[in-house]
XYZ file of C-alpha atoms in Angstrom:
500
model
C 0.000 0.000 0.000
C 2.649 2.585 -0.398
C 2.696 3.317 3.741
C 6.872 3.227 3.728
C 7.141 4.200 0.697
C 5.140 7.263 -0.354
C 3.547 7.378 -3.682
C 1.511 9.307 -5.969
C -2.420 8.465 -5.783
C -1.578 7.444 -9.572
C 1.326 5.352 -9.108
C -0.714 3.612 -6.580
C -3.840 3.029 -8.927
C -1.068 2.117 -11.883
C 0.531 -0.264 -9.011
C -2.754 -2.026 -8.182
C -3.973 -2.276 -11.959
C -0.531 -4.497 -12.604
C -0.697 -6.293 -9.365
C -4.383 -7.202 -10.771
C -3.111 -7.782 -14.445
C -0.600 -10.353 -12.686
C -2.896 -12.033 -10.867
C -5.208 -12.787 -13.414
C -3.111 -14.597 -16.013
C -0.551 -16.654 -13.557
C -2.058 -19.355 -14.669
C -1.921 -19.209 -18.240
C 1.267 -17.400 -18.199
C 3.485 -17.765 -14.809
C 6.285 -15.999 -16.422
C 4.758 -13.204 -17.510
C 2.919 -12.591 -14.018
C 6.318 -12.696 -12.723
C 7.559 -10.109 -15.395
C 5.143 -7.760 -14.172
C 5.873 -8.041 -10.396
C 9.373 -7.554 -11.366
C 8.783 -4.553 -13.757
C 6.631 -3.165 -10.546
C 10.172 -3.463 -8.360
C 12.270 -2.387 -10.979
C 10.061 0.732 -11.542
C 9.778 1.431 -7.664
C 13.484 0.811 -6.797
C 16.499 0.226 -9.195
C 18.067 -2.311 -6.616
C 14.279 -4.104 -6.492
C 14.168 -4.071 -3.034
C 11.114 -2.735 -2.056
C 8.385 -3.435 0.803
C 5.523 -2.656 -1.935
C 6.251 -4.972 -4.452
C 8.402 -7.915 -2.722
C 6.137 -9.987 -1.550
C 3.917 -9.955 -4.777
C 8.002 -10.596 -6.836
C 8.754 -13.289 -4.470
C 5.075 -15.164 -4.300
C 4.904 -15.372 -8.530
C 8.403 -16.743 -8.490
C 6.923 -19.138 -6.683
C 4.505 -19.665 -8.848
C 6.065 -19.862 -11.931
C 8.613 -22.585 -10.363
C 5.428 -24.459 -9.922
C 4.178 -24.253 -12.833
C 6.359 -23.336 -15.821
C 7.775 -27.056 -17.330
C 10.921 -25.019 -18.475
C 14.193 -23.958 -16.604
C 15.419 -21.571 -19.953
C 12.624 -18.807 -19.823
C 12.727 -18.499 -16.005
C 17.063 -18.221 -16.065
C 16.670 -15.778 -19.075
C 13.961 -13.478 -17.264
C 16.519 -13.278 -14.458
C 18.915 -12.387 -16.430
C 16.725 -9.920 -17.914
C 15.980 -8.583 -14.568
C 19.884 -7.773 -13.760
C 20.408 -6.197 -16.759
C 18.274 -3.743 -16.490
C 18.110 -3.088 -12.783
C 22.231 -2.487 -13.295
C 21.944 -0.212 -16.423
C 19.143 2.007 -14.012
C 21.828 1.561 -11.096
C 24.462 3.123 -13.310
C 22.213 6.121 -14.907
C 21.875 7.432 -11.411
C 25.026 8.404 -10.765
C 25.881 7.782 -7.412
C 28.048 4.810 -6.038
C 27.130 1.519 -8.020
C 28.292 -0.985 -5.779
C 26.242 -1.389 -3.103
C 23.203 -0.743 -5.159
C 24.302 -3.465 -7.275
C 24.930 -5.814 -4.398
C 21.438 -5.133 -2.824
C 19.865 -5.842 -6.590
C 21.481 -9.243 -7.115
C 20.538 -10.347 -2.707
C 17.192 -9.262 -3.857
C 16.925 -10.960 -7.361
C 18.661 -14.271 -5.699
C 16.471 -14.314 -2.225
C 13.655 -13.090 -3.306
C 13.154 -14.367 -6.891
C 15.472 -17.487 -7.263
C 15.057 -19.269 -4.130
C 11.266 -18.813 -4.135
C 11.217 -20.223 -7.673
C 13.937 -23.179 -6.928
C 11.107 -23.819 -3.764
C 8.531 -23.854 -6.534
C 11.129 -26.395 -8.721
C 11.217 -28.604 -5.910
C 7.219 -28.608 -5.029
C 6.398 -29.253 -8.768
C 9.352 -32.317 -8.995
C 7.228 -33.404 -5.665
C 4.031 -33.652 -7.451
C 5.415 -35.557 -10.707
C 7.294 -38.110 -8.668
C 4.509 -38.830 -6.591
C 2.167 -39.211 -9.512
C 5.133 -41.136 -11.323
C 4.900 -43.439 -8.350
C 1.093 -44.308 -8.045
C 1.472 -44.705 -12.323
C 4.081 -47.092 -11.168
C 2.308 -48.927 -8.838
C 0.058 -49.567 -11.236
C 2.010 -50.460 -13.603
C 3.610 -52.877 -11.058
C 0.213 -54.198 -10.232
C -0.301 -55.497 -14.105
C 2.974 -56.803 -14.508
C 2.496 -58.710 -11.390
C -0.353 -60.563 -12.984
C 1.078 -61.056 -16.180
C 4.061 -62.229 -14.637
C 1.859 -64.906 -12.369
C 0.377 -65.853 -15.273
C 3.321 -66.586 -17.479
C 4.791 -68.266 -13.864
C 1.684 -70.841 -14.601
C 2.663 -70.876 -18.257
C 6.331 -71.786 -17.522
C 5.735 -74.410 -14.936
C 3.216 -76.532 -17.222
C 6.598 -75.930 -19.817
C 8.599 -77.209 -17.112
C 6.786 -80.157 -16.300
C 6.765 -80.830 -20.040
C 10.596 -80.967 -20.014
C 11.081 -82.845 -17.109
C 8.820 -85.353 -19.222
C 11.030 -85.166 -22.243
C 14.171 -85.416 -20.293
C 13.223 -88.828 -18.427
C 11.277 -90.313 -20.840
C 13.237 -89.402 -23.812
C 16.398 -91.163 -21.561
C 14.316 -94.239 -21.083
C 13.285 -94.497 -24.960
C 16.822 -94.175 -25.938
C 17.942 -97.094 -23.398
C 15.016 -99.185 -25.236
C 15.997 -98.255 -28.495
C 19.675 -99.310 -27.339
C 18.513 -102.766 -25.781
C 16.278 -103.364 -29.346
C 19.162 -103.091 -31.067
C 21.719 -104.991 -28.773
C 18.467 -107.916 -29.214
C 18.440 -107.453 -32.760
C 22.006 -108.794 -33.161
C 21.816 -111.343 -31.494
C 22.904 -114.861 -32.789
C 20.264 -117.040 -31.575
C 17.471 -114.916 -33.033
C 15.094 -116.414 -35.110
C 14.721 -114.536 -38.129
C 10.908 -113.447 -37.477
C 11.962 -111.879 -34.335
C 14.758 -109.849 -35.506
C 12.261 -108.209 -38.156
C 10.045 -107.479 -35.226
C 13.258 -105.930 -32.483
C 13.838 -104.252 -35.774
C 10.686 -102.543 -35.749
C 10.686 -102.057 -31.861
C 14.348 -100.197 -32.140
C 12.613 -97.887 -34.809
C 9.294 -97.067 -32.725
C 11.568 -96.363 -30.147
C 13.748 -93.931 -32.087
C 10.367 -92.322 -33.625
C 8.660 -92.094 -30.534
C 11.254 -89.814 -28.753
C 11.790 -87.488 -31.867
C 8.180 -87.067 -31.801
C 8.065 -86.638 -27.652
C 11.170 -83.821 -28.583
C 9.109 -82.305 -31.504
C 6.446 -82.066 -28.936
C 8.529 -80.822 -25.884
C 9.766 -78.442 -28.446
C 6.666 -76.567 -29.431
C 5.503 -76.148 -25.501
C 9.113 -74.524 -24.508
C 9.463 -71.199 -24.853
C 13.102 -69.715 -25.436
C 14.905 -68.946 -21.992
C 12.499 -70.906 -19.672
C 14.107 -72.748 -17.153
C 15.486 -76.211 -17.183
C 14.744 -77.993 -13.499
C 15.898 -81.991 -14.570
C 13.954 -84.804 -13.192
C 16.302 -87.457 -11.644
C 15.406 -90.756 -10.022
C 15.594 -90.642 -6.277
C 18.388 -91.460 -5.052
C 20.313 -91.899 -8.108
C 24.011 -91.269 -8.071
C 25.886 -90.555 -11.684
C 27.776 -94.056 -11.176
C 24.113 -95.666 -10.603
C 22.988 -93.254 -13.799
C 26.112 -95.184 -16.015
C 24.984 -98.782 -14.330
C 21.973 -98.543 -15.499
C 22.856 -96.982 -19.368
C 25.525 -99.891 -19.865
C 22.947 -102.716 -18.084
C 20.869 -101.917 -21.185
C 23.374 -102.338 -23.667
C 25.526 -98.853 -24.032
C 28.847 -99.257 -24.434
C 29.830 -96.819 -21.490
C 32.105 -96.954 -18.637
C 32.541 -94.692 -15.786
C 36.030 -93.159 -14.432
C 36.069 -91.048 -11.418
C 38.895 -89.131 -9.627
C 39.688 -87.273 -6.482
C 36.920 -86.122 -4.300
C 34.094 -87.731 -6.886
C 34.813 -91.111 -6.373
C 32.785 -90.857 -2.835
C 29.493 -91.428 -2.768
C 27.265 -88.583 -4.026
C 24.103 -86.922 -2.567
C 21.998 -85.959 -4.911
C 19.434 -83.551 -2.943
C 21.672 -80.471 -3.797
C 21.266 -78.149 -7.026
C 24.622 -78.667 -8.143
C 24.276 -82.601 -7.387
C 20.753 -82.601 -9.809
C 22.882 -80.656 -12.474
C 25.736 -83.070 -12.679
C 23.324 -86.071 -13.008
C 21.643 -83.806 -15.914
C 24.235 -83.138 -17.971
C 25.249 -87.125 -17.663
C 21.775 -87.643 -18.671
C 21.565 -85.603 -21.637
C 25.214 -86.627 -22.863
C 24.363 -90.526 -22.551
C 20.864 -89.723 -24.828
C 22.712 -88.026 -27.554
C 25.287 -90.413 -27.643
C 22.650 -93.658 -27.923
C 20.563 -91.315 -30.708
C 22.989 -89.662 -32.772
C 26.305 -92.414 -32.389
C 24.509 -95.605 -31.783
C 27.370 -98.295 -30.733
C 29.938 -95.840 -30.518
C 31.702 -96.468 -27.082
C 31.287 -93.603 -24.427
C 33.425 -92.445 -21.414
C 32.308 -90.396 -18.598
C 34.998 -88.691 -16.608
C 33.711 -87.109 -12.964
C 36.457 -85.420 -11.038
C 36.010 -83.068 -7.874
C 38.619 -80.583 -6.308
C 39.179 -80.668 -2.515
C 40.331 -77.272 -2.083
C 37.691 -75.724 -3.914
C 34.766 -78.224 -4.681
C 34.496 -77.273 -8.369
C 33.560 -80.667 -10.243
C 34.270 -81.239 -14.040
C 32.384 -83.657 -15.714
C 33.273 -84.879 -18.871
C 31.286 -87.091 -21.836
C 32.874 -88.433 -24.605
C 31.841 -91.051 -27.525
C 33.536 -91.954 -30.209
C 32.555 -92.479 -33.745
C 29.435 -93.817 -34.227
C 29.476 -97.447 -35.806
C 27.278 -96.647 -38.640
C 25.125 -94.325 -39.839
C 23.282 -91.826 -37.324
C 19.811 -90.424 -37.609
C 19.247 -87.220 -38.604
C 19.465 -84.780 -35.413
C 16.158 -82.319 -34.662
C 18.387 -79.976 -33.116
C 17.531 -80.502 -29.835
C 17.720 -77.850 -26.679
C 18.950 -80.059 -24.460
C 22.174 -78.651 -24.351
C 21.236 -75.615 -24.782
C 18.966 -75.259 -21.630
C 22.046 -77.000 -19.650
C 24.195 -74.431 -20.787
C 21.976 -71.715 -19.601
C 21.317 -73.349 -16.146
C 24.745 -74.009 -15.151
C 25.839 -70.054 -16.181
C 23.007 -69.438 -13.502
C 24.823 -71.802 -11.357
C 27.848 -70.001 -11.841
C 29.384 -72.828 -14.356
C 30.086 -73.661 -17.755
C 29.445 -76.140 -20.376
C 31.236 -76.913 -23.430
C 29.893 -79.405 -25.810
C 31.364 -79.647 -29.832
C 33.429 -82.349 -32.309
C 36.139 -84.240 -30.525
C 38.352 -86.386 -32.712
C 36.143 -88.482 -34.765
C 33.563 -88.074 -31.798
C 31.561 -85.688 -29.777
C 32.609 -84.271 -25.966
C 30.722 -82.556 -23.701
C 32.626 -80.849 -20.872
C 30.911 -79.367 -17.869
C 32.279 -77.506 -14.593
C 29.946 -76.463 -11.366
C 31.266 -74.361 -8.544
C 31.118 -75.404 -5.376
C 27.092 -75.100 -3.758
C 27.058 -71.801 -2.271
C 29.820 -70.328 -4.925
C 27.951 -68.595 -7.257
C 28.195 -65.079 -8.156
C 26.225 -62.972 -6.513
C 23.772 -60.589 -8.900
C 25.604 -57.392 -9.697
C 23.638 -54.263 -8.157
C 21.320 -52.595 -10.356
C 23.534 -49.335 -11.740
C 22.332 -46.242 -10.547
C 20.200 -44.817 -7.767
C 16.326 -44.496 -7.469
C 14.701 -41.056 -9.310
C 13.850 -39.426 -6.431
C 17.389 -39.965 -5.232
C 18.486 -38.397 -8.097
C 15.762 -35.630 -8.047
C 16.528 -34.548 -4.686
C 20.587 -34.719 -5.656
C 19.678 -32.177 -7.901
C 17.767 -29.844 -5.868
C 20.186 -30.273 -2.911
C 23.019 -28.915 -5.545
C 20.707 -26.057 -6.730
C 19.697 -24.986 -3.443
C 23.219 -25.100 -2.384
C 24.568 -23.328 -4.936
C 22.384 -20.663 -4.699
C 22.959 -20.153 -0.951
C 26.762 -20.447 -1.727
C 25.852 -17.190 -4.073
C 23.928 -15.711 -1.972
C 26.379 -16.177 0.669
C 29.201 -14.289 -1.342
C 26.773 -11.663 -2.594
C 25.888 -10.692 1.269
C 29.177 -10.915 2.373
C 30.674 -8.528 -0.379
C 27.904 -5.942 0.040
C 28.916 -5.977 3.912
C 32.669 -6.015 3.320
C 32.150 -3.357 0.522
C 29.908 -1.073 2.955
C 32.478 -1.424 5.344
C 35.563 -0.584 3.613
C 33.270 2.507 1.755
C 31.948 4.072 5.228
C 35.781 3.061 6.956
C 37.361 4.839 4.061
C 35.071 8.230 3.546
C 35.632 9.357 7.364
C 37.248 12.696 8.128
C 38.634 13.035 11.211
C 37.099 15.923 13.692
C 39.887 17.072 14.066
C 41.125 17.671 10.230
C 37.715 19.203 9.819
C 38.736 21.822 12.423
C 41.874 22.718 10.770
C 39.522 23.250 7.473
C 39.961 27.436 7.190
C 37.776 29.381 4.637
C 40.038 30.773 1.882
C 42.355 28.001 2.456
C 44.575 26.597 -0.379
C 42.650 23.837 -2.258
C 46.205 21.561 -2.531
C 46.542 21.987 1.376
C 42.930 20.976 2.472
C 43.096 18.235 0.199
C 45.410 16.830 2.084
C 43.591 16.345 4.940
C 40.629 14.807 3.902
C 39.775 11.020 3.400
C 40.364 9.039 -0.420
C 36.867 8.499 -0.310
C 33.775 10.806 -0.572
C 30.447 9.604 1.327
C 28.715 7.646 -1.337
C 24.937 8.816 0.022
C 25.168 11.442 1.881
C 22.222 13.486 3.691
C 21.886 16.418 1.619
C 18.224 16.819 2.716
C 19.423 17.492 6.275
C 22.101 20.475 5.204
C 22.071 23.322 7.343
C 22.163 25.485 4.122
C 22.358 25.147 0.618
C 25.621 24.878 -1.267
C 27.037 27.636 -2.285
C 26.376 28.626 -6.154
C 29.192 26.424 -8.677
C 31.178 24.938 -5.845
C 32.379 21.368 -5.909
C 30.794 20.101 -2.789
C 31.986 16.967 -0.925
C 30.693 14.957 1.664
C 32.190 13.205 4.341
C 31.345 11.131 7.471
C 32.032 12.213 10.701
C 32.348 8.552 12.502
C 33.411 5.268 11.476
C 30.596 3.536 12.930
C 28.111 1.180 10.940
C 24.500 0.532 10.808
C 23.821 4.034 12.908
C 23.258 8.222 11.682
C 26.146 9.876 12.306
C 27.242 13.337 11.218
C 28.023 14.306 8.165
C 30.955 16.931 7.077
C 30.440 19.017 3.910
C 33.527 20.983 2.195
C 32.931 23.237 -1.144
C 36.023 24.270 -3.292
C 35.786 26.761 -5.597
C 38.015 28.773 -7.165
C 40.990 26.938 -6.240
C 39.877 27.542 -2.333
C 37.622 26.386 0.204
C 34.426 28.661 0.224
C 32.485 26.438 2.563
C 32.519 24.093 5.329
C 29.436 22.874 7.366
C 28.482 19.930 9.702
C 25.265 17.740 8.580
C 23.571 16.756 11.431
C 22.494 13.073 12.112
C 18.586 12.487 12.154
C 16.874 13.770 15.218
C 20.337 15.444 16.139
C 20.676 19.090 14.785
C 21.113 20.906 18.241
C 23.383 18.407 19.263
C 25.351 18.959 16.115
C 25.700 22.469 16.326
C 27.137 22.297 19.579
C 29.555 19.692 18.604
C 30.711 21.874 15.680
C 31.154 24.970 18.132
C 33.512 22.657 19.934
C 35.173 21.478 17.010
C 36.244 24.672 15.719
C 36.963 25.840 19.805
């Protein structure tokens, strides 16, 4: 309302009619609501520091933080802002500096950190409604994810069908054709073994065609072993039907296993899958399975190799057997190897010790609102850091300008009327009073003279007297005492004992 700072009834109506303008198109346009606040300080005060207009500059700062989506336009207004509060600062002709310091305190307190507060409430908002979208979001991949759970479980089963019964088939396929050669055969039989050993064959391509269609790509292989089963029982059992296979194990693995573990199930898996392949795809060709087991560090290498195959094989479906092994045991912190040895085939697996794997690498990064309130944190701080230096070098610069334009009482007493200009100069101050009290001079200066002013004290934050010396001619014509506020009779008596 203009009650500390005096205005015109038309300055106030002009005041009102913006602050009006303002309010009624924040919304649509926050920026230019804050323009007008700011033109309202500007106009009011060069250094924008005004009671009328601060709390109207600081509130739409706000504002716009809030609701502008842009960082550019808001930077660019303030720039705006301190260009043309300094070029008004420098058309008035008095000291610059502190004026200049007071218009960047009140552009960074009162316009930036309102509008970094209004940054921060907005980023509140989005992250929070970011979150619930998220939730949601969270919700309906949940389901999905139960659902293909169901999915992959039913292809599980599936495999663990394939796996053991495919074994079996193979076995029978090996047994029809260790009948089938038999000497003591009758003739009528062998067709018949003949046809057994092919149903046998047919019937697990088919089961793997089958298998194949229900897996998806990357689902999980969990092998089905029979209870108990160790992988010398697993070899037993391959040769007692007819494979040509014999078992060597070294160090640690020629103890008894347990087969309740992961890494146990795994081992009798690969095994598994290597003695199939080698009764399908090199039937007769003699196999060796090699188990050894490190006592210093538990890692076991398993290795299956068959020779050439005795005559021609069946054409291979390109089975996943291998592949899903491979992927299991790199989740198990293992390898596999499996490709052409010699005239033959090998397949080479190593396991880590239970309890070895790798543990999952940490997702890179931190959450958004980490990040979001990183960045605040830095803005904020770097604003205070400026507004730190900005506050400290108007105080040190008001210091050293009110320390450095006193002139000592008693200089000002040696002041004489008439006196050489060269000779008085030399007792006053380097520095002039950058705003002095003309209003409260006990006279006006006299006509052409180069008036200068001068404080009295070297105090800060208080009134305090004010000395005035006018040269002209080459000579002091004047010298008078300014009195501080409230203080004239007191100053005049001072002066009398001055000059005394």
């Amino acid at each position: 309302m203009g009650l500390n700072e005096p205005r015109s009834v038309g300055m106030e109506a002009a005041g009102l009619a913006a602050l009006a303008l303002a309010v009624a198109i924040w919304r649509r346009c926050p920026l230019g609501a804050f323009a007008v606040a700011a033109a309202l300080g500007l106009a009011a005060a060069p250094s924008l520091f005004t009671l009328s207009y601060g709390g109207a500059l600081a509130l739409f700062a706000l504002l716009m933080g809030r609701r502008a989506e842009h960082v550019r336009p808001a930077v660019v207004a303030f720039a705006g802002i301190a260009v043309v509060g300094t070029a008004k600062i420098v058309g008035r002709g008095v000291d610059p500096v502190v004026e200049w310091l007071v218009l960047m305190g009140t552009l960074l307190f009162g316009a930036v950190f309102p509008w970094l507060a209004g940054r921060y409430w907005r980023q509140g908002r989005e992250l929070a409604a970011a979150g619930w979208a998220r939730a949601g979001q969270l919700e309906r991949e949940q389901r999905i994810v139960a659902d293909r759970a169901r999915l992959r479980e039913r292809a599980r089963i599936a495999q663990d069908m394939h796996d053991s019964l495919g074994h079996e088939l193979s076995l029978i396929a090996v047994r029809a054709g260790a009948l089938q050669v038999a000497a003591d055969l009758p003739r009528e039989h062998r067709a018949a073994v003949a046809d057994l050993r092919v149903a046998a064959s047919d019937a697990t391509d088919r089961l793997h065609e089958i298998i194949g269609l229900l897996r998806e790509e990357g689902d999980e292989v969990a092998p089905l072993a029979p209870a108990g089963e160790t992988v010398a029982e697993l070899v037993e059992r391959a040769a007692g039907s007819g494979l040509p296979v014999r078992y060597i194990a070294a160090g640690d693995a020629s103890r008894p296993e347990l087969t309740g573990t992961e890494s146990e199930r795994t081992v009798h898996r690969v095994v598994q899958e290597a003695l199939t392949n080698a009764a399908r795809h090199a039937p007769g060709a003699p196999v060796t399975v090699e188990s050894a087991r490190d006592a210093a560090t538990g890692t076991t290498v398993v290795t299956v190799t068959n020779g050439p195959a005795d005559g021609p094989a069946p054409a291979s479906g390109g089975g996943s057997g291998l592949i899903g092994l491979k992927a299991r045991l790199g989740d198990l912190g293992g390898t596999l190897d499996a490709g052409p040895h010699g005239d033959g085939f090998r397949v080479v697996a190593r396991l880590p010790a239970a309890g070895a794997t790798p543990a999952p690498a940490p997702a890179p990064g931190g959450s958004v609102i980490s990040y979001a309130r990183r960045r605040t944190v830095l803005a904020f701080g770097a604003a205070v850091a400026t507004g730190v230096l900005l506050v400290g070098g108007a105080f040190a610069w008001y210091a050293y300008s009110r320390s450095h334009s006193v002139l000592e009482p008693a200089d000002y007493a040696r002041l004489r009327v008439g006196q050489p200009q060269d000779a008085a100069e030399r007792l006053l101050p380097d520095r002039t009073a950058s705003d002095p009290p003309k209003e409260r001079a006990p006279s006006p200066p006299p006509e052409g003279a180069d008036c200068r002013y001068y404080r009295a004290s070297g105090e800060l934050f208080v009134t305090v007297e004010h000395f005035r010396v006018c040269f002209a001619g080459g000579a002091v014509v004047e010298k008078s005492v300014i009195p501080k506020a409230g203080g004239r009779e007191k100053a005049l008596e001072e002066e009398k004992e001055w000059v005394r």
